[in-house]
mmCIF file of C-alpha atoms and ligand atoms in Angstrom:
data_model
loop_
_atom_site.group_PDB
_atom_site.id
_atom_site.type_symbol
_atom_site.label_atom_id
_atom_site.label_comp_id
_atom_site.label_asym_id
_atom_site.label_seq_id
_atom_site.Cartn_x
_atom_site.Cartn_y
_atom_site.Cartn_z
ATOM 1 C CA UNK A 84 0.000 0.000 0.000
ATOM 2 C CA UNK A 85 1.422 3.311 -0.952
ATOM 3 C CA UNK A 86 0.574 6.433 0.940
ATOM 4 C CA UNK A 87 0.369 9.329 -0.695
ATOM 5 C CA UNK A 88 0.127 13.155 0.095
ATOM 6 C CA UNK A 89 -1.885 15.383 -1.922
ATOM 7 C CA UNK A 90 -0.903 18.975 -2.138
ATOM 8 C CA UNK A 91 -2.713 20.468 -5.016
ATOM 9 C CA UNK A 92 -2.061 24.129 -3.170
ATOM 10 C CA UNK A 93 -2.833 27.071 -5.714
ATOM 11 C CA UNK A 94 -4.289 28.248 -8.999
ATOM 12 C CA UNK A 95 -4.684 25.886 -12.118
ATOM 13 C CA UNK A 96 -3.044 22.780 -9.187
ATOM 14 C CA UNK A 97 -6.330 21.516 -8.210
ATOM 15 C CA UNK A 98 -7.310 20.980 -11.632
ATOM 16 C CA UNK A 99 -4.286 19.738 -12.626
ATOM 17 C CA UNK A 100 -3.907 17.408 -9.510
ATOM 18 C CA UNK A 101 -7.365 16.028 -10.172
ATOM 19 C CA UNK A 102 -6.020 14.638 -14.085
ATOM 20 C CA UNK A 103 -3.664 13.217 -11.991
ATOM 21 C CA UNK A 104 -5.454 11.375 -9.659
ATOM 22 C CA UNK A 105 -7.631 9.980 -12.417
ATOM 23 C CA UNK A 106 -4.787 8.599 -14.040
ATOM 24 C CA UNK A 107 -3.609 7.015 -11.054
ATOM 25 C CA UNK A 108 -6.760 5.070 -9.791
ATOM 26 C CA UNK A 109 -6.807 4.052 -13.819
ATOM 27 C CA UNK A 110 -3.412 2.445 -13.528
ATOM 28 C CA UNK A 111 -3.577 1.693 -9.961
ATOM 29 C CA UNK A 112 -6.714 -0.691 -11.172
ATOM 30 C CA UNK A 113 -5.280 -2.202 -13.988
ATOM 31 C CA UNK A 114 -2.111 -2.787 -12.351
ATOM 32 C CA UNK A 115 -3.707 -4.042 -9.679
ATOM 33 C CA UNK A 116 -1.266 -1.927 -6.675
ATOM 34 C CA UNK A 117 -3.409 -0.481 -3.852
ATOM 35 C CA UNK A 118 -2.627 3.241 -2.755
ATOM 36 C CA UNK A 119 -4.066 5.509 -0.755
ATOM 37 C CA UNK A 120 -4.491 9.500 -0.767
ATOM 38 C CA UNK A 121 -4.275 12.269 1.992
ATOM 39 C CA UNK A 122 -4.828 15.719 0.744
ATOM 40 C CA UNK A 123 -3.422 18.541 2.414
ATOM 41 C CA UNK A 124 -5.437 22.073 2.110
ATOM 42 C CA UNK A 125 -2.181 24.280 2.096
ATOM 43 C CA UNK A 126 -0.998 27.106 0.039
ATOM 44 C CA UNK A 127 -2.347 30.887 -0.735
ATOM 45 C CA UNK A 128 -5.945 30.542 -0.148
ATOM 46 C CA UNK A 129 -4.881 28.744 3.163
ATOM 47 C CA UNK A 130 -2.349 31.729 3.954
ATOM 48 C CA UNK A 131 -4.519 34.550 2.982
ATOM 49 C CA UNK A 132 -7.293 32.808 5.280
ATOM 50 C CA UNK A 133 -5.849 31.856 8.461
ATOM 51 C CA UNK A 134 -1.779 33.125 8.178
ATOM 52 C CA UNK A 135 -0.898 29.398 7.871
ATOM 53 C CA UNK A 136 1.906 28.197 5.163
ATOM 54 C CA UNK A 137 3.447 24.663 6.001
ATOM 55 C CA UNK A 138 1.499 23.879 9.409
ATOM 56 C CA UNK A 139 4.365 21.367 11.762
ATOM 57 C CA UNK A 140 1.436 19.156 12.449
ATOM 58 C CA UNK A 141 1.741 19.054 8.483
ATOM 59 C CA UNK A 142 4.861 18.639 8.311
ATOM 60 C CA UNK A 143 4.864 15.667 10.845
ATOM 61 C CA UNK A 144 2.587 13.376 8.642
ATOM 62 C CA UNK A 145 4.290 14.088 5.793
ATOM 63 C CA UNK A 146 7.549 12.903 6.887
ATOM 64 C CA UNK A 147 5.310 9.315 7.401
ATOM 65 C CA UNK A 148 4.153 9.104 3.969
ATOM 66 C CA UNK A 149 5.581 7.168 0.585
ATOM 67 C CA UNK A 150 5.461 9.962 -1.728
ATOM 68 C CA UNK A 151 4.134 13.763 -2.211
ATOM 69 C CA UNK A 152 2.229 14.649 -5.220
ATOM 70 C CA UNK A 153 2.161 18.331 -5.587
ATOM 71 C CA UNK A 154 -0.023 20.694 -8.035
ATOM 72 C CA UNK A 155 1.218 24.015 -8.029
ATOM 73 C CA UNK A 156 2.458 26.827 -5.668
ATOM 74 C CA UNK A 157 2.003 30.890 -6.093
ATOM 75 C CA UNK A 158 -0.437 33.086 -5.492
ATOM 76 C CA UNK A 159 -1.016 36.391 -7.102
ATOM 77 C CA UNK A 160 -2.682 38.238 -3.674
ATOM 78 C CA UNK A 161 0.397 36.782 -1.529
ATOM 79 C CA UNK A 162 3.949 38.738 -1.698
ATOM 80 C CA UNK A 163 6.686 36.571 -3.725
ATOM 81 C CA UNK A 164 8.926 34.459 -1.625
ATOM 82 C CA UNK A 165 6.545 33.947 1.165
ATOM 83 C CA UNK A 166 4.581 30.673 -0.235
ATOM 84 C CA UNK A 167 7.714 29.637 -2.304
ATOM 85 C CA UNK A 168 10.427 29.722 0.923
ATOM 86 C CA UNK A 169 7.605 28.592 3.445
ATOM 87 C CA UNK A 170 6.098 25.701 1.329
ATOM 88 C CA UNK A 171 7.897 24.485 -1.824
ATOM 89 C CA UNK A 172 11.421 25.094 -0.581
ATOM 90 C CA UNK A 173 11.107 24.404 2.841
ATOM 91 C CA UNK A 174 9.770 20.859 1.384
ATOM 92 C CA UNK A 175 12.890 20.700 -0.822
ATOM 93 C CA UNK A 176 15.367 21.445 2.014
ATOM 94 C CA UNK A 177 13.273 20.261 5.166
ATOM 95 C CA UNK A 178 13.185 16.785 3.554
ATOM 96 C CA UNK A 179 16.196 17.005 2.202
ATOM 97 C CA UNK A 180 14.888 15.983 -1.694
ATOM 98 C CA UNK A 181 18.167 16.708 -2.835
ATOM 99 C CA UNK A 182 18.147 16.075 -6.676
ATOM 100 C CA UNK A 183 15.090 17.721 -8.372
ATOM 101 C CA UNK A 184 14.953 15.449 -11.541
ATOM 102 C CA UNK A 185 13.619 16.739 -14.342
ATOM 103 C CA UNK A 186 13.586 14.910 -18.190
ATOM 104 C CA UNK A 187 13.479 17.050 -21.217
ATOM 105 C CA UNK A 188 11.995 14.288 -23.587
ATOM 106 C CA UNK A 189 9.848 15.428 -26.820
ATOM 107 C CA UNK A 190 7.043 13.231 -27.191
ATOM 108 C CA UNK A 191 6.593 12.313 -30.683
ATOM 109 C CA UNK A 192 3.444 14.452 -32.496
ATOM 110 C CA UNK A 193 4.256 17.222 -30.264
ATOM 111 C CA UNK A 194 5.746 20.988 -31.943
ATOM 112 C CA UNK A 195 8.691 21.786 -31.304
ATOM 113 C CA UNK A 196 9.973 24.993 -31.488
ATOM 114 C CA UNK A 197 13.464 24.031 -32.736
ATOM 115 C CA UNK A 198 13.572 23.607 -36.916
ATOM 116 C CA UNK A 199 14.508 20.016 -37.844
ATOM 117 C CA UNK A 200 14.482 18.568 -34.338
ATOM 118 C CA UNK A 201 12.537 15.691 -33.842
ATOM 119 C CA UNK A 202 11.654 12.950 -30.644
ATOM 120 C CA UNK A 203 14.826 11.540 -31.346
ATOM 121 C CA UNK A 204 16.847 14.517 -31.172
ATOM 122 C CA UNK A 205 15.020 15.444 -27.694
ATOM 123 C CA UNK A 206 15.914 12.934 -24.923
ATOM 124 C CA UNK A 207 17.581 13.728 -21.913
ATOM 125 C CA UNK A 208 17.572 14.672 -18.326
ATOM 126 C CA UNK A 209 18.358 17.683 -16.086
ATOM 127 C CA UNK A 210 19.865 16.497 -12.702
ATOM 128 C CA UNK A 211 19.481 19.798 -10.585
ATOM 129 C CA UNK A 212 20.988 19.800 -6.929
ATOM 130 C CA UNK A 213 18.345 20.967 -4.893
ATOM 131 C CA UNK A 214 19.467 21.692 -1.713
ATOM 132 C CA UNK A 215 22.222 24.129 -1.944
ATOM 133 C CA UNK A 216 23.505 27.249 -4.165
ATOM 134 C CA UNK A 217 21.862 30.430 -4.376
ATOM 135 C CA UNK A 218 19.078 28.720 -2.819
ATOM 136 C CA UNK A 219 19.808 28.322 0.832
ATOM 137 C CA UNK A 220 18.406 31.542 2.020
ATOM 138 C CA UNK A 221 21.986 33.023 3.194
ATOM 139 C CA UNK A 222 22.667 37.226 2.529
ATOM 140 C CA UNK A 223 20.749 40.011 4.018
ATOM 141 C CA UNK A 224 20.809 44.010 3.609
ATOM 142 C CA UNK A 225 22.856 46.568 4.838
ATOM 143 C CA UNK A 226 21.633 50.410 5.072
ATOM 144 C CA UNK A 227 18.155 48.930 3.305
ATOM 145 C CA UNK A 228 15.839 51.693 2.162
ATOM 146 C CA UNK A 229 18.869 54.414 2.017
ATOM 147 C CA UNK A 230 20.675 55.208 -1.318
ATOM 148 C CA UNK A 231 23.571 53.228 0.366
ATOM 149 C CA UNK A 232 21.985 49.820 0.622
ATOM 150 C CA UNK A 233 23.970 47.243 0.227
ATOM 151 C CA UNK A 234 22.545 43.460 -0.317
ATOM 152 C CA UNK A 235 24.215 40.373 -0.698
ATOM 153 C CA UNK A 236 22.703 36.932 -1.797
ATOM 154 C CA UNK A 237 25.342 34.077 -1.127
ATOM 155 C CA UNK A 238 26.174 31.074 -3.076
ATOM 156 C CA UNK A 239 27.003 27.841 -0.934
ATOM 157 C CA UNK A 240 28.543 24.880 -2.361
ATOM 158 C CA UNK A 241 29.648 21.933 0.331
ATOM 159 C CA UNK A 242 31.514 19.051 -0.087
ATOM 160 C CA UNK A 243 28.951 16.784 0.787
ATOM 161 C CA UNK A 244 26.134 18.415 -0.906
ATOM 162 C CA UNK A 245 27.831 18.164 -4.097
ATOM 163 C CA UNK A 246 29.200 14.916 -4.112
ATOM 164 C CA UNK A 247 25.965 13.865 -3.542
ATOM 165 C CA UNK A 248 24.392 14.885 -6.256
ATOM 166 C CA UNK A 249 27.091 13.874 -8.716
ATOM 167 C CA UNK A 250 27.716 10.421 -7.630
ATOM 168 C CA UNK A 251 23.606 10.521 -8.233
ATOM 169 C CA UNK A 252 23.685 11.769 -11.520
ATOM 170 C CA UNK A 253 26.536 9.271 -12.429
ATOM 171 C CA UNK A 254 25.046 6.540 -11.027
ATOM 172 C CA UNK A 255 21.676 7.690 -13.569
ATOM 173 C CA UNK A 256 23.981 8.124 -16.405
ATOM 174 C CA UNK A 257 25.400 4.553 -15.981
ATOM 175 C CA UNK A 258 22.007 3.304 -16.575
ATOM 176 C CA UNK A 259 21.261 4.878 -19.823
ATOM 177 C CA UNK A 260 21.751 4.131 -23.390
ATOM 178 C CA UNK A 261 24.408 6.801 -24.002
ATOM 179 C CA UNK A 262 26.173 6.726 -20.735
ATOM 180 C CA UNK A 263 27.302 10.911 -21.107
ATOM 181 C CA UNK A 264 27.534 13.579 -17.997
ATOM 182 C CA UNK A 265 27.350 16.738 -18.736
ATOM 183 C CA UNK A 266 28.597 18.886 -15.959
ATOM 184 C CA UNK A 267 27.037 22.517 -16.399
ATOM 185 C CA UNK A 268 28.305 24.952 -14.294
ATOM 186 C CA UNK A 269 30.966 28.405 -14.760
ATOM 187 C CA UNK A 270 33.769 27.752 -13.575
ATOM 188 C CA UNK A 271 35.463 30.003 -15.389
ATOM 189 C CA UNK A 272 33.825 33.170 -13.277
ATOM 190 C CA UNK A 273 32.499 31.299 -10.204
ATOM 191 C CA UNK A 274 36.290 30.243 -9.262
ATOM 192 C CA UNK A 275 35.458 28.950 -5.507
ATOM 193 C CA UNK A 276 31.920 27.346 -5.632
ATOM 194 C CA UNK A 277 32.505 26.160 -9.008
ATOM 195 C CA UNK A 278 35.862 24.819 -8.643
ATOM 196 C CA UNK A 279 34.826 22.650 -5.794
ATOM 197 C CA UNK A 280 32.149 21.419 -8.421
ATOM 198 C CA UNK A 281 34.492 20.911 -11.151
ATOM 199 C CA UNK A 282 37.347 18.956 -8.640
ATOM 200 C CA UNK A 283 34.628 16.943 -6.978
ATOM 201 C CA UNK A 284 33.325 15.685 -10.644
ATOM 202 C CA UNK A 285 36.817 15.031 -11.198
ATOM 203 C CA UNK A 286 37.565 12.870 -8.276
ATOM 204 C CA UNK A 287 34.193 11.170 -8.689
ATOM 205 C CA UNK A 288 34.184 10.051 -12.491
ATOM 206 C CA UNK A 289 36.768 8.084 -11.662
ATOM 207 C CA UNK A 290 34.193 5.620 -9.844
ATOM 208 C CA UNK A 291 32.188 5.382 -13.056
ATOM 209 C CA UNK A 292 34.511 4.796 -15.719
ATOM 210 C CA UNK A 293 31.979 3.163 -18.008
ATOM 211 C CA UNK A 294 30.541 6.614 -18.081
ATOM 212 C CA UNK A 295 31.733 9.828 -20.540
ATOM 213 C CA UNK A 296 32.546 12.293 -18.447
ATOM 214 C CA UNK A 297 31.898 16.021 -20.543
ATOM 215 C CA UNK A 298 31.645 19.950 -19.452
ATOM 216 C CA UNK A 299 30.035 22.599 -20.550
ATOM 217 C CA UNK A 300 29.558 26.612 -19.064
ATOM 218 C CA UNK A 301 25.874 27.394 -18.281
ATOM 219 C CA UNK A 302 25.807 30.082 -20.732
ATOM 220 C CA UNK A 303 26.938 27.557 -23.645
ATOM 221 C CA UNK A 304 24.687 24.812 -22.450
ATOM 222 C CA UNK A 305 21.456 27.008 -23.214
ATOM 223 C CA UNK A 306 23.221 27.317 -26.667
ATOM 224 C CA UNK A 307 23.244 23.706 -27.273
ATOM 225 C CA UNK A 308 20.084 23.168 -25.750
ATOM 226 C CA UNK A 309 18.689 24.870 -28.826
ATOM 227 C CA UNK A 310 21.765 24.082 -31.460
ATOM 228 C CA UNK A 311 22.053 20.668 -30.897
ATOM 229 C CA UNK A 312 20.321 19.035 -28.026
ATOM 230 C CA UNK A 313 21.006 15.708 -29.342
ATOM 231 C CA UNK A 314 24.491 16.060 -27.728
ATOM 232 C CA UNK A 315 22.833 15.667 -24.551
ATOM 233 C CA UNK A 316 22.194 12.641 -22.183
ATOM 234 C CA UNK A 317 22.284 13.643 -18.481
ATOM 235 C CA UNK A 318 23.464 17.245 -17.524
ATOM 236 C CA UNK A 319 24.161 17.758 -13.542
ATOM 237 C CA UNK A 320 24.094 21.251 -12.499
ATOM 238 C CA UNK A 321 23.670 23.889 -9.381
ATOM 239 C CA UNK A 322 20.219 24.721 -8.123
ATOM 240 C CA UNK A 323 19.836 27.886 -9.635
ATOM 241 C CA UNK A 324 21.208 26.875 -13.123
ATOM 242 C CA UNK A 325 19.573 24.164 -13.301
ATOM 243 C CA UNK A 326 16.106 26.204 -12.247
ATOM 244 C CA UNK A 327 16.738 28.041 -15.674
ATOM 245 C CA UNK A 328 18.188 25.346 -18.175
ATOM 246 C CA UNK A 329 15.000 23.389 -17.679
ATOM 247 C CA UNK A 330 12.203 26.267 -18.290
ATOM 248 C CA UNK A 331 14.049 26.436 -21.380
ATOM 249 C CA UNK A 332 14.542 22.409 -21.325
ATOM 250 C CA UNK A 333 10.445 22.689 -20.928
ATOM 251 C CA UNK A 334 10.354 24.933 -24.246
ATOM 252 C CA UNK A 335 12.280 22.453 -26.452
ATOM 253 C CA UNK A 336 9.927 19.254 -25.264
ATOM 254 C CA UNK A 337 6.766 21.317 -25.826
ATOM 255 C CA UNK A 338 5.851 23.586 -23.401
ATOM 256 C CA UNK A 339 5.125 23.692 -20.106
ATOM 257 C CA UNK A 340 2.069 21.535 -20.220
ATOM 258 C CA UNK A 341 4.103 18.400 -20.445
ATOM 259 C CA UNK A 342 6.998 18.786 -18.439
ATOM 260 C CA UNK A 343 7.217 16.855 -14.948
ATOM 261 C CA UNK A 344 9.723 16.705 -12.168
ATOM 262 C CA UNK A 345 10.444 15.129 -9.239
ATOM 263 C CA UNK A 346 12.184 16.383 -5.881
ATOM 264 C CA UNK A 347 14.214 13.530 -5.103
ATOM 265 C CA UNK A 348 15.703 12.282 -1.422
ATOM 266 C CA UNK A 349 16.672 8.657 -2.272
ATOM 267 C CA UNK A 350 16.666 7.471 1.715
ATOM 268 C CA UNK A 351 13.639 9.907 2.369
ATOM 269 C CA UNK A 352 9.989 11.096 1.053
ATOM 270 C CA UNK A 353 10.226 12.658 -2.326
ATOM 271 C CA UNK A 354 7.663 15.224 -4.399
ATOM 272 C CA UNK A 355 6.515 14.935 -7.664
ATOM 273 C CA UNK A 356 4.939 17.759 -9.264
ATOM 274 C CA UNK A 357 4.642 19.399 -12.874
ATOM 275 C CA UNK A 358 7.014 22.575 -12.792
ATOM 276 C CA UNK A 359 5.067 24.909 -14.434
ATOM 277 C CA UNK A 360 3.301 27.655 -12.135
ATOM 278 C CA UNK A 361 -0.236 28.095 -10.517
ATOM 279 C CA UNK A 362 -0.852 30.249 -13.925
ATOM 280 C CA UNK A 363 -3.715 32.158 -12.478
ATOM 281 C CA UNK A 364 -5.130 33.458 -14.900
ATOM 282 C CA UNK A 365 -6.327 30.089 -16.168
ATOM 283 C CA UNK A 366 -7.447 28.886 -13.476
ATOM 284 C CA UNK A 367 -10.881 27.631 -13.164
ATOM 285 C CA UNK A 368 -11.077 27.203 -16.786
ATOM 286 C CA UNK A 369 -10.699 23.804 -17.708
ATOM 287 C CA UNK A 370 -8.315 24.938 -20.441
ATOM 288 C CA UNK A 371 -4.941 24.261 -18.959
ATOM 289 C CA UNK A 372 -2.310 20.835 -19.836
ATOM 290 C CA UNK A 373 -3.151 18.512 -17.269
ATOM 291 C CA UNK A 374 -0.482 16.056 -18.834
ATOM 292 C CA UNK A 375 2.428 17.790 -16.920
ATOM 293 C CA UNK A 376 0.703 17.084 -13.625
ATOM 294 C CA UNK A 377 -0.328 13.160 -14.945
ATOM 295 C CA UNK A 378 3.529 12.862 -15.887
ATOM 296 C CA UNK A 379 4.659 13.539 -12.560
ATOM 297 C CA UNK A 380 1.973 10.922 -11.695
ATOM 298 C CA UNK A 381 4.380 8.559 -13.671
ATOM 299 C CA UNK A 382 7.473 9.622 -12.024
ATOM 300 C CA UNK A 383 6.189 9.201 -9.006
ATOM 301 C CA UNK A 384 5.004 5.539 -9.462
ATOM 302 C CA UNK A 385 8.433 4.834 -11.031
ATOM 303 C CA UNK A 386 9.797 5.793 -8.007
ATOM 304 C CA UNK A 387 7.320 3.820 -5.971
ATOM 305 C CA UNK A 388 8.770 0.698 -7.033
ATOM 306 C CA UNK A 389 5.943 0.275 -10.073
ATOM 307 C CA UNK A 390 8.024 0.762 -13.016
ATOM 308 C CA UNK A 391 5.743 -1.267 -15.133
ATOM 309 C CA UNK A 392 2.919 1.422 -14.345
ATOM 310 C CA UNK A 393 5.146 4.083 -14.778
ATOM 311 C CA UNK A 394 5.638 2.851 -18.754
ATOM 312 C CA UNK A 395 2.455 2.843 -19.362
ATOM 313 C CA UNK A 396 0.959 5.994 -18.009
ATOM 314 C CA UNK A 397 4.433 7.435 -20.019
ATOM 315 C CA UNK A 398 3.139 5.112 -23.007
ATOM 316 C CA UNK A 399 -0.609 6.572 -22.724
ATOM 317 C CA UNK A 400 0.732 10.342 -22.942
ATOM 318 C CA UNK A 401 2.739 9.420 -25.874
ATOM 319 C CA UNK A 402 -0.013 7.819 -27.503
ATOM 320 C CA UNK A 403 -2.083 10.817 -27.303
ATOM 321 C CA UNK A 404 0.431 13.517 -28.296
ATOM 322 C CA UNK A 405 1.304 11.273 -31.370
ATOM 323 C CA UNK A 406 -2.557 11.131 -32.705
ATOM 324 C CA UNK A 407 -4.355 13.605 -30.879
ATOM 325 C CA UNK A 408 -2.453 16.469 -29.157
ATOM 326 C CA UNK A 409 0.254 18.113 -31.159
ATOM 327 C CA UNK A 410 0.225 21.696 -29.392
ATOM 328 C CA UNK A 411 0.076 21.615 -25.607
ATOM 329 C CA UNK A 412 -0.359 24.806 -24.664
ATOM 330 C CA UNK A 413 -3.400 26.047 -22.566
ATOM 331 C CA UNK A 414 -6.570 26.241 -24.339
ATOM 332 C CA UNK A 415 -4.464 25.147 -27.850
ATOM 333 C CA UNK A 416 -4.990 21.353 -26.838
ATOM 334 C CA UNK A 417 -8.282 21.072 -28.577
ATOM 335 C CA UNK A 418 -8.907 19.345 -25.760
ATOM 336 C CA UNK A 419 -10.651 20.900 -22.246
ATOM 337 C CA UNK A 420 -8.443 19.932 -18.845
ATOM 338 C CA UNK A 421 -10.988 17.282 -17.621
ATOM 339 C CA UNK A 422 -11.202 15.838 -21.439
ATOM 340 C CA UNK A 423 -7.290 15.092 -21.863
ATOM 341 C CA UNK A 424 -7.376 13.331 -18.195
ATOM 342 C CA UNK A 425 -10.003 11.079 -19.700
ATOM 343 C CA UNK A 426 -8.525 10.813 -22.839
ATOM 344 C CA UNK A 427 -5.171 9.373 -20.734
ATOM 345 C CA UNK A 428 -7.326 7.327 -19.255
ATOM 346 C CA UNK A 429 -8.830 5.623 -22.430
ATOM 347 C CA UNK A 430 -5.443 5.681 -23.862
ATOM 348 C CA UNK A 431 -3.958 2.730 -20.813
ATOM 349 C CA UNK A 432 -7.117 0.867 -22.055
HETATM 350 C C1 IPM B 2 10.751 25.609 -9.963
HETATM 351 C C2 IPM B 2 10.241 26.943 -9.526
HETATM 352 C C3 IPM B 2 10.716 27.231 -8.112
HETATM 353 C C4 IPM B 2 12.228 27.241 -8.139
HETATM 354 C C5 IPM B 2 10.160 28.523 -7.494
HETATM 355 C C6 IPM B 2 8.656 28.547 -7.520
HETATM 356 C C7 IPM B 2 10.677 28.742 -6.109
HETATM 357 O O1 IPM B 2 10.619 27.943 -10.422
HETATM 358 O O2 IPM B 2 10.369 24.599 -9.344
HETATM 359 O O3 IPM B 2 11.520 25.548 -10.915
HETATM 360 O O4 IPM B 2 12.835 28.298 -8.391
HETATM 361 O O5 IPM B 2 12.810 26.196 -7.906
HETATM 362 MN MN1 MN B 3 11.708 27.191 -12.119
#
């Protein structure tokens, strides 16, 4: 029995979330796997409401389930940072889901914005650390408010933290077809936190010599990502980079409609959730790409231990894109929110 928490939190999520869970029973049935949900009411109506973002009492029963399955988080009445550093990144750090996975696979059928570049040019996966970097909250103002203000925003990059996530991403690497790392990073600027990226991938390949080690500055990698993204296989990168290099990763597989992620702790409870936004101003309108959200439904399972589920519900979302839904955006599908869940649904027969 798997338990799973439900966070469908804000915007377009609940709708979303629901595709999701519509998928899952589907599979869950013909699979024959039992599961069961808990939803958790949390996010920016909750805030606005009652000052609440991430509840300990929360937080206590979700360090006792399987899995998190999240919708989206943001909310256009609530000030930026304070849902994103109270609820999605104190998840990310409190739980310690260090890797935030996230494939950039184009599904065939689906339009691509890149001239002659096709499903099998489009196939590989974003290992962002997810723990660390720019992330961790460290920096603070000096003189704020006076035409002297100073601020400072700090970049940490441990040992540990890093190793981690590299002997991860090798350890993926070794298990694919083309068995290439990418490192993406700049070490040719960021000469401290990158160099201790750069020496630790150095140290580490040696474990994994089956595997092709490769490097490439952040700033070329978005070039490739659009010149030639066939080069790619598995590209391991800082939090931050790799927070950019996979909106635009999302761009090249289709849009933000299709791309999934998970928020990984190996040893602990990870998150799966489709990265694009709460995009409020669709929400409510049955319009918006539920197959992001039903993809993270498959990464999830995957890492549940049902791979076999996990190919089909990928299998199912291929199947549509390649005979029914070739542009992804919102409203664009042809196709209303609740419609493409079922159509997922009919699709794993
Ligand atoms: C993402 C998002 C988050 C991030 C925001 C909402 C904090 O952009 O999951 O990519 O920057 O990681
Ligand atoms: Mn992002």
């Amino acid at each position: 029995m798997h338990k799973i928490a439900v966070i469908p939190g804000d915007g377009t999520g609940p709708e979303v979330v629901r595709e999701g869970l519509k998928v899952l029973k589907a599979i869950s049935e013909k699979k024959g796997f039992q599961y069961e949900t808990v939803e958790y009411d949390i996010g920016g109506n909750r805030y606005l409401k009652t000052g609440e973002v991430l509840p300990d009492s929360v937080f206590k029963e979700l360090l006792e389930v399987d899995a998190i399955y999240l919708g989206a988080v943001g909310h256009p009445d609530v000030k930026p940072g304070i849902l994103e550093k109270g609820l999605l990144l104190r998840l990310r750090f409190d739980l310690d889901q260090y890797i935030n996975l996230r494939p950039v696979k184009l599904y065939p059928g689906v339009d691509c914005p890149l001239k002659d570049k096709g499903p099998e040019d489009i196939d590989f996966i974003v290992v962002r650390e997810n723990t660390e970097d720019l992330y961790f909250g460290g920096g603070g103002f000096l003189r704020k408010g006076t035409p002297h203000e100073v601020a400072t925003q700090e970049m940490l990059a441990t040992r540990f933290g890093v190793e981690r996530c590299l002997r991860y991403a090798f350890e993926l690497a070794q298990k694919r077809k083309k068995k290439q790392l990418t490192l993406c990073a700049k070490t040719n600027v960021l000469t401290y936190a990158h160099d201790l990226w750069w020496r630790t991938f150095e140290e580490v390949q040696k474990e994994y010599p089956d595997v092709k080690p490769d490097y490439a500055h952040v700033d070329a990698t978005c070039m490739w990502m659009v010149k030639n993204p066939e080069f790619f296989d598995v590209i391991v990168t800082t939090n931050m980079f790799g927070d950019i290099i996979t909106d635009l990763g999302a761009m090249i597989q289709g849009g933000m409609g299709i791309a999934a992620g998970g928020n990984i702790n190996p040893e602990g409870v990870s998150m799966f959730e489709p990265i694009g936004g709460s995009a409020p101003k669709y929400t409510g309108k049955n319009v918006i790409n539920p197959l992001a959200a039903i993809c993270a439904v498959g990464m999830m399972l995957d890492f549940l231990g049902q791979e076999q589920a996990a190919s089909e519900v990928e299998q199912a979302v291929m199947d549509l894109t390649a005979t029914k839904i070739k542009d992804l955006g919102a409203g664009k599908m042809g196709y209303s929110t609740t419609e493409v869940g079922d159509l997922v649904v009919e699709a794993l027969g």
